[in-house]
mmCIF file of C-alpha atoms in Angstrom:
data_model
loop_
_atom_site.group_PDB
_atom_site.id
_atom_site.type_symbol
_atom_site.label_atom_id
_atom_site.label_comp_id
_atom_site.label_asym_id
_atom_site.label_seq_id
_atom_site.Cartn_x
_atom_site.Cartn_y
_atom_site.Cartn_z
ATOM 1 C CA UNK A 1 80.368 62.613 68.313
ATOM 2 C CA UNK A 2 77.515 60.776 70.184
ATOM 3 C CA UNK A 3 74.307 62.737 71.361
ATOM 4 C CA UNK A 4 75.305 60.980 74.676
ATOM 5 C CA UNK A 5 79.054 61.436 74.488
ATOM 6 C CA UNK A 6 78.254 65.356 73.853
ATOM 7 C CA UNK A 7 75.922 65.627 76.945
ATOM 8 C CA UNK A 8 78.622 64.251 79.050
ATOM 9 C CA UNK A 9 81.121 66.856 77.907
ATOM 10 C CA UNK A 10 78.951 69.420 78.308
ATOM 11 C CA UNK A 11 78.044 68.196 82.063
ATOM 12 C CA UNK A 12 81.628 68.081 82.786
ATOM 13 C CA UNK A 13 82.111 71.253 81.362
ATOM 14 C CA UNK A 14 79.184 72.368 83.819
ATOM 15 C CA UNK A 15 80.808 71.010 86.778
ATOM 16 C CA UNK A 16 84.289 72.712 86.040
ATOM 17 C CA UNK A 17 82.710 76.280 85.365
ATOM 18 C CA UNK A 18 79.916 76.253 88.053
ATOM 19 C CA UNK A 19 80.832 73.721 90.434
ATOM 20 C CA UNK A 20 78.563 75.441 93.368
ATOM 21 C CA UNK A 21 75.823 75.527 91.023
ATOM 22 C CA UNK A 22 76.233 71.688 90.230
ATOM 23 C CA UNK A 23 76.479 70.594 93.828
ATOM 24 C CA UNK A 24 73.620 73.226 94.612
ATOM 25 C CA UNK A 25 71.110 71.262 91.584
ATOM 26 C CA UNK A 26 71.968 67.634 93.251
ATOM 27 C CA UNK A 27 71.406 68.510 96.462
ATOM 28 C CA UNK A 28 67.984 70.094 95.483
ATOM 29 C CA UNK A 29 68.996 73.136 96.844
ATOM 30 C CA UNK A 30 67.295 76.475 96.057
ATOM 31 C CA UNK A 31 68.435 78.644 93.300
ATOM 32 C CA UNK A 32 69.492 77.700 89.693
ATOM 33 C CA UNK A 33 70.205 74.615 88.621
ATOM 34 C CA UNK A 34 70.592 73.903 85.053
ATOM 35 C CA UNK A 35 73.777 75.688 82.850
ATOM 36 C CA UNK A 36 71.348 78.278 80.861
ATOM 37 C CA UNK A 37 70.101 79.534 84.260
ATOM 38 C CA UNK A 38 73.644 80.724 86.216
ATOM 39 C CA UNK A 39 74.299 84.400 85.570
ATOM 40 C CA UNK A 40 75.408 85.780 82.063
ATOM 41 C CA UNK A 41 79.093 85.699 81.405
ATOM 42 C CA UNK A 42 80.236 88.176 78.612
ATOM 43 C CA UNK A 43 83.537 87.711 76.622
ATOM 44 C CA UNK A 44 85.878 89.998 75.743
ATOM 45 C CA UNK A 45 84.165 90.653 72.461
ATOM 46 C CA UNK A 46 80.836 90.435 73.829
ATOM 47 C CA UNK A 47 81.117 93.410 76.000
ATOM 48 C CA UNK A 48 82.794 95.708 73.724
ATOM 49 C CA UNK A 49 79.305 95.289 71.753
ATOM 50 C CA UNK A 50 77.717 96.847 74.990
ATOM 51 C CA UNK A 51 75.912 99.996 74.007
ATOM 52 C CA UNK A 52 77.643 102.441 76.833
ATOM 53 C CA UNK A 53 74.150 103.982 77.099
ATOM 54 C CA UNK A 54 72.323 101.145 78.172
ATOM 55 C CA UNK A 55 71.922 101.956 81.883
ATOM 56 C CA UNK A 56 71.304 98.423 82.709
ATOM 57 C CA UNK A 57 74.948 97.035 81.611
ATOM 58 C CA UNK A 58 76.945 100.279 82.929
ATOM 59 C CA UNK A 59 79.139 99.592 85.952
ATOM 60 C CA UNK A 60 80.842 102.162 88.380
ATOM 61 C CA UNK A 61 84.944 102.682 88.287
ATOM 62 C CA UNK A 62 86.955 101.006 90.848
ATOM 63 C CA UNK A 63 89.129 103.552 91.485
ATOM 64 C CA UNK A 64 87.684 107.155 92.043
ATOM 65 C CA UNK A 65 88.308 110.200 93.757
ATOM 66 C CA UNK A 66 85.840 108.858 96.116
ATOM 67 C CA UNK A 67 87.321 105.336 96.440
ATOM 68 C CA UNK A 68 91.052 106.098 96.351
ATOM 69 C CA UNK A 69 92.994 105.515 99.742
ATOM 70 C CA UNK A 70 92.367 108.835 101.908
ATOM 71 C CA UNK A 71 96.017 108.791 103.284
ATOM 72 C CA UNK A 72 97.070 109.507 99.364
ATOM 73 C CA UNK A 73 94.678 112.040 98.498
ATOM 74 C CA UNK A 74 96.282 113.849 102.192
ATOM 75 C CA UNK A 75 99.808 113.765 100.806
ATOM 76 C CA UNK A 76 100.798 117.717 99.691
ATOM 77 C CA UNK A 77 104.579 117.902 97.554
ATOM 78 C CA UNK A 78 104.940 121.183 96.979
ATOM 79 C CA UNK A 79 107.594 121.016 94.884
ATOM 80 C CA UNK A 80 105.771 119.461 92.354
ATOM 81 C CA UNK A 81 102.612 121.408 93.036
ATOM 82 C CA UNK A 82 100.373 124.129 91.351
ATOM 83 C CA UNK A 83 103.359 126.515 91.066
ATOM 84 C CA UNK A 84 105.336 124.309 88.920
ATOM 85 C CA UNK A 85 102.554 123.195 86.937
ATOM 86 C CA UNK A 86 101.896 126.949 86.328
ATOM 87 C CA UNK A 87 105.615 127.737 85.806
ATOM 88 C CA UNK A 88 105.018 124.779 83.048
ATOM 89 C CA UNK A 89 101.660 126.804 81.459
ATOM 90 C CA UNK A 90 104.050 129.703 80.913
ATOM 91 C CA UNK A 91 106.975 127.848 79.010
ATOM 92 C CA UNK A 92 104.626 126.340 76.530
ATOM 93 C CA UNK A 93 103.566 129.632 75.701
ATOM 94 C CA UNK A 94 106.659 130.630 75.646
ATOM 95 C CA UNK A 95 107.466 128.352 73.143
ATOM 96 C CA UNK A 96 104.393 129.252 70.955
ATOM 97 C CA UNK A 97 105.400 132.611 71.053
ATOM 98 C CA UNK A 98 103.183 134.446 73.267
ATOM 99 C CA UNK A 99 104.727 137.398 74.246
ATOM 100 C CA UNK A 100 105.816 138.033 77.798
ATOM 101 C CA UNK A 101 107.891 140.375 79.642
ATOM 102 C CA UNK A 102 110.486 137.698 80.510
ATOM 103 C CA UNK A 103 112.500 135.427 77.943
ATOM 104 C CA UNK A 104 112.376 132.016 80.373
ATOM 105 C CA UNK A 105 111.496 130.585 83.151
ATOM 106 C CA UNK A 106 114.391 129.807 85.980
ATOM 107 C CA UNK A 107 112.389 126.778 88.014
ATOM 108 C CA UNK A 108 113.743 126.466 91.769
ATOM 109 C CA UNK A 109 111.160 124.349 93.732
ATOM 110 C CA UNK A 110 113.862 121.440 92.913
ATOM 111 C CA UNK A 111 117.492 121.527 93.048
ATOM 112 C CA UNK A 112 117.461 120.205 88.937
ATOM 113 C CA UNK A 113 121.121 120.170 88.471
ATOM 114 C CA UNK A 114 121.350 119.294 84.552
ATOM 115 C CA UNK A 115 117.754 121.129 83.833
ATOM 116 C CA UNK A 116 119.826 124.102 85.115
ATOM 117 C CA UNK A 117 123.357 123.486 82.534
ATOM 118 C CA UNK A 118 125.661 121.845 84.926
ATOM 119 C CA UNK A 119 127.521 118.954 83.168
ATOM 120 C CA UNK A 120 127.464 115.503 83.774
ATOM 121 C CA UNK A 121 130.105 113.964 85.627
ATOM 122 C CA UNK A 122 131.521 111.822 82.133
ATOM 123 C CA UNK A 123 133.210 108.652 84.495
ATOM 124 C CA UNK A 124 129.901 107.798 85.684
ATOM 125 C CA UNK A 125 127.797 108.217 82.020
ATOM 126 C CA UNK A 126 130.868 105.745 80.813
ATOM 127 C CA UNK A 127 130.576 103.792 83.729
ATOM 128 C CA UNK A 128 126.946 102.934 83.097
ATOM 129 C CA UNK A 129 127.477 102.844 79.358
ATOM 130 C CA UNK A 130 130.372 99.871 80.198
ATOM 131 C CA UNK A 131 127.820 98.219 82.285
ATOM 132 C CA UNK A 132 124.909 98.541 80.064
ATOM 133 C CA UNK A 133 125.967 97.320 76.840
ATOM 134 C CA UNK A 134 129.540 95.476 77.736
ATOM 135 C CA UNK A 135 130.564 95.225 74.198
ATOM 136 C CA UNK A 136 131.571 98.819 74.595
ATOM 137 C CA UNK A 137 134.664 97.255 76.865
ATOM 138 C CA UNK A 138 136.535 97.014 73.445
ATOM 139 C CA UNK A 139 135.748 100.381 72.412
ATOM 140 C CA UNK A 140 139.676 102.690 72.547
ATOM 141 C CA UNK A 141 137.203 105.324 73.120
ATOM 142 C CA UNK A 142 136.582 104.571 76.520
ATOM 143 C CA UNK A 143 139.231 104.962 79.156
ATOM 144 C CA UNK A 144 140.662 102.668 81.398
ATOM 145 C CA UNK A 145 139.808 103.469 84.493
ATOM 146 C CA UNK A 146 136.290 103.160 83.674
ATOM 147 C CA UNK A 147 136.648 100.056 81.701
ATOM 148 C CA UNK A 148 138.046 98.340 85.390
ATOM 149 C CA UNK A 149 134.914 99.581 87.149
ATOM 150 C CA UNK A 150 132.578 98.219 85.104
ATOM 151 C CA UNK A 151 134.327 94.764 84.866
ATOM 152 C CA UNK A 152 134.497 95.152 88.686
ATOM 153 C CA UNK A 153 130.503 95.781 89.103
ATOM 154 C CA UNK A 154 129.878 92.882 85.821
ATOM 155 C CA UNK A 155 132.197 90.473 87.846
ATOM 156 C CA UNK A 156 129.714 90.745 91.067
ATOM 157 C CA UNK A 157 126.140 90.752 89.052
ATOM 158 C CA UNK A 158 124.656 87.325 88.302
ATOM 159 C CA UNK A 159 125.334 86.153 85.156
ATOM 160 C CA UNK A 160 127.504 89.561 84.378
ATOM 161 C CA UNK A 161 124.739 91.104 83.781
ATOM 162 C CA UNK A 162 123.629 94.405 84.963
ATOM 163 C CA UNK A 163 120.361 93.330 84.167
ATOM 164 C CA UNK A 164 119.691 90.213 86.891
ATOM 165 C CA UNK A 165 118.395 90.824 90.171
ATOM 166 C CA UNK A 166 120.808 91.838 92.886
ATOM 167 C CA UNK A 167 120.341 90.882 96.843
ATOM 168 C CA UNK A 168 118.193 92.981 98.513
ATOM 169 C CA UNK A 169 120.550 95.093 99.651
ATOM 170 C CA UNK A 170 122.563 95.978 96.708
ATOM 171 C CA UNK A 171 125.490 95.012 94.874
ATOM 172 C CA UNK A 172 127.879 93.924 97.167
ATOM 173 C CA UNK A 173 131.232 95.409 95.571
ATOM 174 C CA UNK A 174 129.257 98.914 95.243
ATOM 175 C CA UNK A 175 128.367 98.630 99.222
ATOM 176 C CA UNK A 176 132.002 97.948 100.260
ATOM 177 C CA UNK A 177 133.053 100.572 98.221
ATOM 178 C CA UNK A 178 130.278 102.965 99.895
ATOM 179 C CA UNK A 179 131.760 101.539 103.644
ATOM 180 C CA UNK A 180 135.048 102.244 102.098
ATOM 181 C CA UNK A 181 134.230 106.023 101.751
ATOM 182 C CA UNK A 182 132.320 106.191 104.772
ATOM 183 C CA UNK A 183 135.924 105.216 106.875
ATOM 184 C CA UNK A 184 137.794 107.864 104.835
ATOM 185 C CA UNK A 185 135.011 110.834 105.198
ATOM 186 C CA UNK A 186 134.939 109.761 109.209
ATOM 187 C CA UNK A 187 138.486 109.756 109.491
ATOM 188 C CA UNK A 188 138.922 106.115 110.020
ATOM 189 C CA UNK A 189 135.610 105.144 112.414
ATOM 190 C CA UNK A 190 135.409 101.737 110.735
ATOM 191 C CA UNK A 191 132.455 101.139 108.548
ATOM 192 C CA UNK A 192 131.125 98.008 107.608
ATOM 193 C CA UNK A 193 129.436 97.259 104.312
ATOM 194 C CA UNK A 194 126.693 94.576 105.519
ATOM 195 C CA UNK A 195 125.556 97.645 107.237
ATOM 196 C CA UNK A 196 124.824 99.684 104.220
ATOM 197 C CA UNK A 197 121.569 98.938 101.741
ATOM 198 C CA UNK A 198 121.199 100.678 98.506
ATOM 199 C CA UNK A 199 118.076 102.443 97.217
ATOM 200 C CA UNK A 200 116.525 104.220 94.887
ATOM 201 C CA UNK A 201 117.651 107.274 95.841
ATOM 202 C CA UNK A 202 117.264 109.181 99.419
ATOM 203 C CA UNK A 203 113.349 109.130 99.553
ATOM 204 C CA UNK A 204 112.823 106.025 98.853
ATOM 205 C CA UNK A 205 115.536 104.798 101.755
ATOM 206 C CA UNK A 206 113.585 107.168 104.181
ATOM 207 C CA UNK A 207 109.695 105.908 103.062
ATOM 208 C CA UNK A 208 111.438 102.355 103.707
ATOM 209 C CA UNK A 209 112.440 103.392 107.248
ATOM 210 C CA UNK A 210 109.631 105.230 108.298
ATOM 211 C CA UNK A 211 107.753 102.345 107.606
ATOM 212 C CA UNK A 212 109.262 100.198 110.099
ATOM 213 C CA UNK A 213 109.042 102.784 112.550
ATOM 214 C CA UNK A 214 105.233 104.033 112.264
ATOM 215 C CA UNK A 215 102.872 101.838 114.257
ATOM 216 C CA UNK A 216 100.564 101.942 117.566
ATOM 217 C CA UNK A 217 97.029 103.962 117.539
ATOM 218 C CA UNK A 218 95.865 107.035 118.754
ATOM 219 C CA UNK A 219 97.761 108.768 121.203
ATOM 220 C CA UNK A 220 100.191 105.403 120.981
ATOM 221 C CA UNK A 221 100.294 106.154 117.245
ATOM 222 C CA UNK A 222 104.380 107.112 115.887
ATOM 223 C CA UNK A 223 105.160 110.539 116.135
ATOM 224 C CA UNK A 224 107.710 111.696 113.868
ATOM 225 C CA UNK A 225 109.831 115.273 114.275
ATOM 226 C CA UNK A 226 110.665 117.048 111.181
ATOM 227 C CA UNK A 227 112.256 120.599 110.805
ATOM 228 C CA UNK A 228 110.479 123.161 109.847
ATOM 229 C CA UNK A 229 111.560 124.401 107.218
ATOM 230 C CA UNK A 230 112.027 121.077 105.280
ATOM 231 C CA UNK A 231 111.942 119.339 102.673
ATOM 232 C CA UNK A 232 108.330 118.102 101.672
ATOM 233 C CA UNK A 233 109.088 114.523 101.197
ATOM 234 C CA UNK A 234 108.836 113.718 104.668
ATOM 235 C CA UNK A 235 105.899 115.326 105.589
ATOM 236 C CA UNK A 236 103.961 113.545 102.011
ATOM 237 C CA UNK A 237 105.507 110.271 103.329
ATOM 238 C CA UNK A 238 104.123 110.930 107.310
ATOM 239 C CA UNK A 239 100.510 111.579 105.711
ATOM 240 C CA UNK A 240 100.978 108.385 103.431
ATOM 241 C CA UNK A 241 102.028 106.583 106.826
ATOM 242 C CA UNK A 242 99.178 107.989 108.760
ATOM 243 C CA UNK A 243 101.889 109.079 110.982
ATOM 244 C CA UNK A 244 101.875 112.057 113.277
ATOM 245 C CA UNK A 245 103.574 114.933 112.453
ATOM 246 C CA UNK A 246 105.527 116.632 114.999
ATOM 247 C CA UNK A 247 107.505 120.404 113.979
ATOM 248 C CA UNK A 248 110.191 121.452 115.190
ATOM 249 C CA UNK A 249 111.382 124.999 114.100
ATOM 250 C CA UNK A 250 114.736 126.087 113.370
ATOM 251 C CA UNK A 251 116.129 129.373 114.238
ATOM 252 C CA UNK A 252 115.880 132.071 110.916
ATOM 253 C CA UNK A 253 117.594 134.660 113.450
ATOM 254 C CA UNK A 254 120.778 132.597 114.006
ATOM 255 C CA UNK A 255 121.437 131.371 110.557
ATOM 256 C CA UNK A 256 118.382 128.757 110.622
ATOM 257 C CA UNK A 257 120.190 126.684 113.720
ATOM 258 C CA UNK A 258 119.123 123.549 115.443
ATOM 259 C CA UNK A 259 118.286 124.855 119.415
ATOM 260 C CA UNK A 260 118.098 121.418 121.387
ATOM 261 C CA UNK A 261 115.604 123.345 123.832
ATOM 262 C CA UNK A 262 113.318 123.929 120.964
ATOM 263 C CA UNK A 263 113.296 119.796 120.210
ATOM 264 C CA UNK A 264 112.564 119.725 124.204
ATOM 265 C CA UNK A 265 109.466 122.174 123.269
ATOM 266 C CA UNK A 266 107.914 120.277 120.188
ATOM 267 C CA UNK A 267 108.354 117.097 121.708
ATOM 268 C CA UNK A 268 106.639 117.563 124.987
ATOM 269 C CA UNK A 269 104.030 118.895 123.046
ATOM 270 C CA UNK A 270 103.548 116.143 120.953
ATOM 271 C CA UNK A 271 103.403 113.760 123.793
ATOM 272 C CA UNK A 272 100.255 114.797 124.836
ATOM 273 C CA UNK A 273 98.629 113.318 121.520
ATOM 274 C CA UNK A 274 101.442 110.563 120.325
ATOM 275 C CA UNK A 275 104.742 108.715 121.064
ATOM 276 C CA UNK A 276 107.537 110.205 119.385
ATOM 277 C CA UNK A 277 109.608 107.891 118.302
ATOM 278 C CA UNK A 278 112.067 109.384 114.699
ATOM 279 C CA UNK A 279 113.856 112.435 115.240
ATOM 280 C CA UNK A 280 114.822 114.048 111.597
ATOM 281 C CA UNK A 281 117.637 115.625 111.057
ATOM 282 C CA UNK A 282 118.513 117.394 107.748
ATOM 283 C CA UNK A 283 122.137 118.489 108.046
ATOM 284 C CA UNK A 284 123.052 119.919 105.757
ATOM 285 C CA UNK A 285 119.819 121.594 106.077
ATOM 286 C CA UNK A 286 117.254 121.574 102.872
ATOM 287 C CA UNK A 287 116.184 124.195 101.727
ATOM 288 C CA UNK A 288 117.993 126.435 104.376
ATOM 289 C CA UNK A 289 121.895 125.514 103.920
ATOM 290 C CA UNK A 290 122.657 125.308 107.713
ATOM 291 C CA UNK A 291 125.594 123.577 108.229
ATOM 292 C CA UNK A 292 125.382 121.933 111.979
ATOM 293 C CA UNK A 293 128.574 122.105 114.277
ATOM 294 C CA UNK A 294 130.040 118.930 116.261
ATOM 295 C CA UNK A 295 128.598 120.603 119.596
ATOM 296 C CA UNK A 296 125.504 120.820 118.131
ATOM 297 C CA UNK A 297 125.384 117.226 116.721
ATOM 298 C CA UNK A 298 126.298 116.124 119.830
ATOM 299 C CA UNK A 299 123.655 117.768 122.328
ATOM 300 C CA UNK A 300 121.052 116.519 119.364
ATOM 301 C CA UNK A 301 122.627 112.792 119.906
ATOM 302 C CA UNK A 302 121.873 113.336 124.058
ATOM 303 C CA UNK A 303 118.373 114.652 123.687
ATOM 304 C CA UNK A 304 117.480 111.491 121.346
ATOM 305 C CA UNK A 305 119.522 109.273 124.025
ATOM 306 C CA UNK A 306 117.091 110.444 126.675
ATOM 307 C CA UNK A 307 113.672 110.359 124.769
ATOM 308 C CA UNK A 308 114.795 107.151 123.528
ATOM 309 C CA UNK A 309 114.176 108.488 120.236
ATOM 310 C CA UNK A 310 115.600 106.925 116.712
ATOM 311 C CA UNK A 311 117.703 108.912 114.810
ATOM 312 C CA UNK A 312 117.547 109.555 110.699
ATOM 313 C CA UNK A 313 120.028 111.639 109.454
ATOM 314 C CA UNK A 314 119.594 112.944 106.352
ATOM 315 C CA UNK A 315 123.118 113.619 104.626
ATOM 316 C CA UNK A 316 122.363 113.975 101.051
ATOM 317 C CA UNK A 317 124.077 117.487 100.839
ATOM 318 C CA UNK A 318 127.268 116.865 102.801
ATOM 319 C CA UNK A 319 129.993 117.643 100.074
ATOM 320 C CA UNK A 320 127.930 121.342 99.141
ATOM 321 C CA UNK A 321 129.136 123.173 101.959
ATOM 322 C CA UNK A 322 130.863 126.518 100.293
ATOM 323 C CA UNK A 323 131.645 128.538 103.622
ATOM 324 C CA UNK A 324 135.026 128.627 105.182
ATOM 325 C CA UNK A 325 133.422 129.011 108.598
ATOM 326 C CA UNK A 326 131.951 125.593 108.471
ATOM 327 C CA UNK A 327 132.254 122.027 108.117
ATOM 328 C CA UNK A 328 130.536 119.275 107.539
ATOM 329 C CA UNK A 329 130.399 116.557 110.561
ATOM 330 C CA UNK A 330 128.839 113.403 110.213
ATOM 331 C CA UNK A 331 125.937 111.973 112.908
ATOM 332 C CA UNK A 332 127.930 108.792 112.389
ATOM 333 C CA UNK A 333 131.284 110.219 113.304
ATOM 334 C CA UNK A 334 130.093 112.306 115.948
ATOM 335 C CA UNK A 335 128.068 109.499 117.149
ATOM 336 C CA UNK A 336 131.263 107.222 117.208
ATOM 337 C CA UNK A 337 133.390 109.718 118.884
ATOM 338 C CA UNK A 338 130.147 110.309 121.686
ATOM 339 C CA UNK A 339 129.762 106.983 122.491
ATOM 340 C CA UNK A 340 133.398 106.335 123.628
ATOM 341 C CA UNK A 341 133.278 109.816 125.682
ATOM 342 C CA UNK A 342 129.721 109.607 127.061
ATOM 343 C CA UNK A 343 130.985 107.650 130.558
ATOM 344 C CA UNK A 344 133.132 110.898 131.190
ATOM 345 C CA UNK A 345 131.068 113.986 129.243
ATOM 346 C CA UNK A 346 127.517 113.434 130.653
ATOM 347 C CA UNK A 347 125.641 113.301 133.283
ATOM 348 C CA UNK A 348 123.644 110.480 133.075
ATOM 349 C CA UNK A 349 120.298 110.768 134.818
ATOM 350 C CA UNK A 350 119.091 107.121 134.174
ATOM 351 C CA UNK A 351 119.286 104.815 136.919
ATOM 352 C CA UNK A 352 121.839 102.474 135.247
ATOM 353 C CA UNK A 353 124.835 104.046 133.979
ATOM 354 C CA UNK A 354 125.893 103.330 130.277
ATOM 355 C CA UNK A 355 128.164 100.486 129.360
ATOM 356 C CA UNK A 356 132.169 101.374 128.355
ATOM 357 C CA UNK A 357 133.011 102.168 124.722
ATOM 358 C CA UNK A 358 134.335 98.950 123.340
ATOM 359 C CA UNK A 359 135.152 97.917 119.182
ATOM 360 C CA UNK A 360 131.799 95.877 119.875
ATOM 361 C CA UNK A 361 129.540 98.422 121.613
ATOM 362 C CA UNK A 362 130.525 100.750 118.867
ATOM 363 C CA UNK A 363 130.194 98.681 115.783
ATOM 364 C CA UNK A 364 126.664 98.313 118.113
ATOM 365 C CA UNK A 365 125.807 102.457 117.579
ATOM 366 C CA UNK A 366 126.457 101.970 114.446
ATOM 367 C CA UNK A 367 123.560 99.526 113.467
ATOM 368 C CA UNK A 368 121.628 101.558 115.459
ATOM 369 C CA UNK A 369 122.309 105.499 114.527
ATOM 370 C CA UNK A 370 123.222 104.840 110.912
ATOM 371 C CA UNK A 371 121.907 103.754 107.622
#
């Protein structure tokens, strides 16, 4: 190659790695402008040659203690906490055979089904087997019945393949099936499934909400009303959120019960330093077991009505209810069944009284109060 024909590479090269630095040297402007003068660029192999003494090449971390977002380092999950991780100190010395005056540790900060020897439920492992690795479908060890599910769940994944990307809001024969059980448990309150959205699992749906609910600043800022007690996840994801925290206690006396007048208390309270806008509701409750009766549902469903608050219902425990005195009622249902009474059962204070129960004005509550 030419002396000339290399100089012109190497000025094009110039241009397309310092471009600023080009147009900076023809314009006469200050600063450098030949190649050897812009800053020092190392390569990969050049700066693993860097002596990590040499205080003149050392460079801070990103990501600190110091730097890392101050809404994380606020988030407390006790159930995962310094208790556990001590509880986890004592079983490896358990296992190394230090001597204790206890055999094993029985961990209850989480309710760890399978860590605690209850069985898996064996359609569901084969279900997920089927759908993972579909040669299995010609397996005689597998049943039937599970074999038709997972052709059922293939048949509605692109390319039958559990492993392409669904819609956003899940598979779509899962979520009819899911609207399907939601009309049997409700005892025939219609459910529709492009109302229902998979996640991945019940604290990730709630961070997901709670998102699109948090906003404003300062005493406009969301204020969100958890029971106390509860389960941590929703006061880690309120501090994540920046969200304010507004407790509402439940009633150890009376079985750890939901008293409407003590929502009145917490969120009058709260008003004075946010807007309250979610009203949580863990029924069955978590970690107290309450199980909360239609009455009760209801007068919860009139306060929100009247502080125009949005309601998340947390259902996760609905089928462990083990007393004979109670039963489980859905928000949903008893939502349903309010809305078509409310003309006749309340006294409505508002100016404008509320609209007649119709198919449409329900299926309307339903978008609203449920998901």
């Amino acid at each position: 190659m030419s002396l000339s024909r290399r100089s012109a590479l190497v000025l094009r090269r110039s241009r397309c790695f310092y471009p600023r630095l080009w147009e900076q040297g023809r314009a006469g402007a200050h600063g450098p402008t030949r190649l050897e003068d812009a800053p020092r660029r190392f390569s990969t192999a050049e700066v693993s040659k860097v002596e990590p003494g040499d205080p003149g090449r050392m460079r801070e971390r990103t990501l600190t203690m110091a730097t890392l977002n101050p809404q994380v380092k606020a988030v407390e999950y006790a159930v995962r906490g310094p208790i556990v991780l001590k509880a986890a100190d004592i079983e490896r010395m358990l296992q190394q055979g230090v001597k204790q005056p206890f055999s094993e540790v029985i961990k209850a900060n989480i309710g760890d089904a399978h860590a605690m020897g209850q069985q898996p439920i064996t359609f569901l492992r084969q279900v997920v087997a089927l759908c993972c690795f579909p040669e299995l479908l010609d397996s005689p060890v597998f049943p039937d019945d599970a074999k038709q599910r997972a052709q059922r769940i293939l048949q509605d994944c692109g390319g039958q393949s559990l492993g392409s990307y669904s819609a956003s809001q899940g598979v779509q024969c899962i979520r009819q099936d899911i609207a399907d059980y939601i009309s049997r448990r409700d005892q025939g309150v219609p459910s529709d499934w492009n109302n229902i959205y998979l996640t991945t699992g019940a604290s990730d749906g709630i961070m997901s909400i709670l998102k699109l609910l948090v906003s404003g600043h300062g005493s406009s800022r969301t204020g969100v009303m958890i029971p106390i007690p509860q389960y941590p996840l929703y006061s880690a994801a309120i501090s994540e959120l920046e969200a304010v925290q507004v407790n509402y206690y439940l009633d150890e006396a009376n079985c750890w019960a939901l008293d409407v007048e003590e929502l009145q208390r917490a969120y009058l309270e709260a008003k004075q330093h946010c807007q309250p806008r979610v009203l949580c509701i863990i029924n069955p409750g978590n970690p107290t077991g309450q199980v909360q009766s239609r009455k009760c549902i209801e007068e919860v469903l009139h306060f929100a009505y009247e502080e125009n608050l949005f309601v998340m219902a947390d259902e996760v425990y609905q089928d462990n209810v083990y007393s004979s005195d109670c039963e489980f009622h859905s928000f949903r249902r008893s939502c349903m069944r309010w809305a078509r009474s409310i003309s006749t059962t309340w006294n409505w204070p508002r100016s404008t009284p509320p609209p007649k129960a119709t198919p449409e004005s329900v299926g309307s509550v339903e978008d609203t109060w449920r998901f």
